[in-house]
Coordinates of C-alpha atoms in Angstrom, one line a residue:
Q1 CA 34.3 -31.1 20.4
V2 CA 34.8 -30.4 24.0
H3 CA 36.2 -27.0 25.0
L4 CA 38.5 -27.2 28.0
V5 CA 39.8 -24.2 30.1
E6 CA 42.3 -24.7 32.9
S7 CA 42.9 -22.4 35.9
G8 CA 44.5 -22.4 39.3
G9 CA 48.1 -22.4 38.4
G10 CA 50.6 -20.1 40.1
S11 CA 53.8 -19.8 42.0
V12 CA 54.3 -21.6 45.3
Q13 CA 57.2 -22.6 47.5
A14 CA 58.2 -26.3 47.8
G15 CA 55.9 -28.1 50.2
G16 CA 53.0 -25.9 49.2
S17 CA 49.7 -26.8 47.6
L18 CA 47.7 -25.8 44.6
R19 CA 44.3 -26.9 43.1
L20 CA 43.9 -26.8 39.4
S21 CA 40.5 -26.7 37.8
C22 CA 39.4 -27.5 34.2
V23 CA 36.0 -26.5 33.1
A24 CA 34.5 -28.4 30.2
S25 CA 31.9 -27.0 27.8
G26 CA 30.5 -27.6 24.4
Y27 CA 29.8 -31.3 23.4
T28 CA 29.0 -33.6 26.3
Y29 CA 30.4 -37.1 26.1
T30 CA 28.1 -39.9 27.5
T31 CA 31.1 -41.7 28.8
Y32 CA 34.6 -40.3 29.0
C33 CA 38.2 -40.4 30.2
M34 CA 39.7 -37.1 31.4
A35 CA 43.2 -36.5 32.5
W36 CA 45.9 -34.0 33.6
F37 CA 49.2 -33.9 31.8
R38 CA 52.2 -31.7 32.4
Q39 CA 55.1 -30.5 30.3
A40 CA 58.2 -29.0 31.7
S41 CA 60.5 -26.9 29.5
G42 CA 62.5 -29.1 27.2
K43 CA 60.7 -32.3 28.2
K44 CA 57.9 -34.3 26.7
R45 CA 54.3 -34.1 27.9
E46 CA 53.6 -36.7 30.6
G47 CA 50.4 -38.0 32.2
V48 CA 49.8 -37.0 35.8
A49 CA 46.4 -38.5 36.6
S50 CA 43.2 -39.6 35.0
I51 CA 39.6 -40.3 35.9
D52 CA 36.8 -41.9 33.9
S53 CA 33.0 -41.5 33.9
N54 CA 32.8 -44.4 36.3
G55 CA 35.0 -42.6 38.8
V56 CA 38.0 -44.8 38.4
T57 CA 41.2 -42.8 39.0
R58 CA 44.8 -43.5 38.1
V59 CA 47.8 -41.5 39.2
A60 CA 51.4 -41.5 38.0
D61 CA 53.9 -43.0 40.3
S62 CA 55.9 -39.8 40.5
V63 CA 53.0 -38.0 42.2
K64 CA 51.3 -40.8 44.0
G65 CA 50.4 -39.8 47.5
R66 CA 50.7 -36.1 46.8
F67 CA 48.3 -35.4 43.9
S68 CA 44.7 -36.5 43.5
I69 CA 42.2 -36.1 40.7
S70 CA 38.5 -35.5 41.1
K71 CA 35.5 -34.2 39.2
D72 CA 32.3 -32.4 39.8
I73 CA 29.8 -33.5 37.1
H74 CA 27.3 -30.8 38.0
L75 CA 29.9 -28.1 37.4
N76 CA 31.5 -30.0 34.5
T77 CA 34.8 -29.4 36.2
L78 CA 37.9 -31.5 36.7
Y79 CA 40.2 -30.9 39.5
L80 CA 43.8 -31.7 40.4
Q81 CA 44.8 -31.3 44.0
M82 CA 48.5 -31.0 44.3
N83 CA 50.1 -31.2 47.8
S84 CA 53.7 -31.3 49.0
L85 CA 54.8 -29.7 45.7
E86 CA 58.4 -30.1 44.7
P87 CA 60.5 -28.1 42.2
E88 CA 60.3 -31.0 39.8
D89 CA 56.5 -30.5 39.6
A90 CA 57.0 -27.2 37.9
A91 CA 55.5 -27.3 34.4
M92 CA 52.6 -26.3 32.2
Y93 CA 49.6 -28.4 33.2
Y94 CA 47.0 -29.4 30.6
C95 CA 43.6 -30.9 30.9
A96 CA 42.6 -33.5 28.3
A97 CA 39.4 -35.4 27.4
A98 CA 38.4 -38.5 25.3
G99 CA 34.9 -39.7 24.6
A100 CA 35.1 -43.2 26.0
A101 CA 35.8 -44.5 29.5
E102 CA 37.9 -47.4 28.3
K103 CA 40.3 -45.0 26.8
C104 CA 41.6 -44.5 30.3
L105 CA 43.4 -47.8 29.9
W106 CA 45.9 -45.9 27.8
W107 CA 45.6 -42.6 29.8
E108 CA 49.3 -41.9 29.9
S109 CA 49.6 -41.5 26.1
V110 CA 48.9 -38.1 24.6
W111 CA 47.5 -39.9 21.5
T112 CA 44.5 -41.1 23.6
F113 CA 43.0 -37.7 23.8
G114 CA 41.5 -35.5 21.2
D115 CA 40.5 -32.5 23.3
W116 CA 43.0 -30.3 25.1
G117 CA 43.0 -27.1 27.1
Q118 CA 45.5 -24.3 26.7
G119 CA 47.3 -25.1 30.0
T120 CA 48.0 -23.4 33.3
Q121 CA 51.5 -22.7 34.5
V122 CA 52.8 -24.1 37.9
T123 CA 56.0 -22.8 39.3
V124 CA 57.6 -24.2 42.4
S125 CA 60.5 -22.5 44.1
S126 CA 62.9 -24.3 46.5

C-alpha cells in the first residue's frame, strides 16, 4: 500500500494561487495513475486532475486553464498548481493513487483509487 501525505493548503483571496504537494511513500507502483480530488462541505468528492506514469495529464473542465498537475519522480511527489482561485474552489483536497496507468481512463471516479491521503484544506475568500 502507498502512503500519501498532502500539504500546501491554506487560506487565500480570490485570484490568488496555491501549490499543493503530495508525497508518496511505502510500496512503489511500476506503473500508476495519480490524481487530485476535492470535496466541499455537503458535496460529493470530485476529480480535479490526474497524471499517469507516462506523463499523460487530464484536468476537469471546471479548473481547466487555472490548475495544472505535475510530478517529480525523484522526490516521489505529486503537485497541483492552482492559479486564479475562486471561492468555488474552496474544499478539502485529496491525493489518490492506483497501481496501473490505464486506470487513469476512469480517473474521475473515486472507485478507481485504492490509496488516499488525509487531505489538505483550501479556503478562498472573495
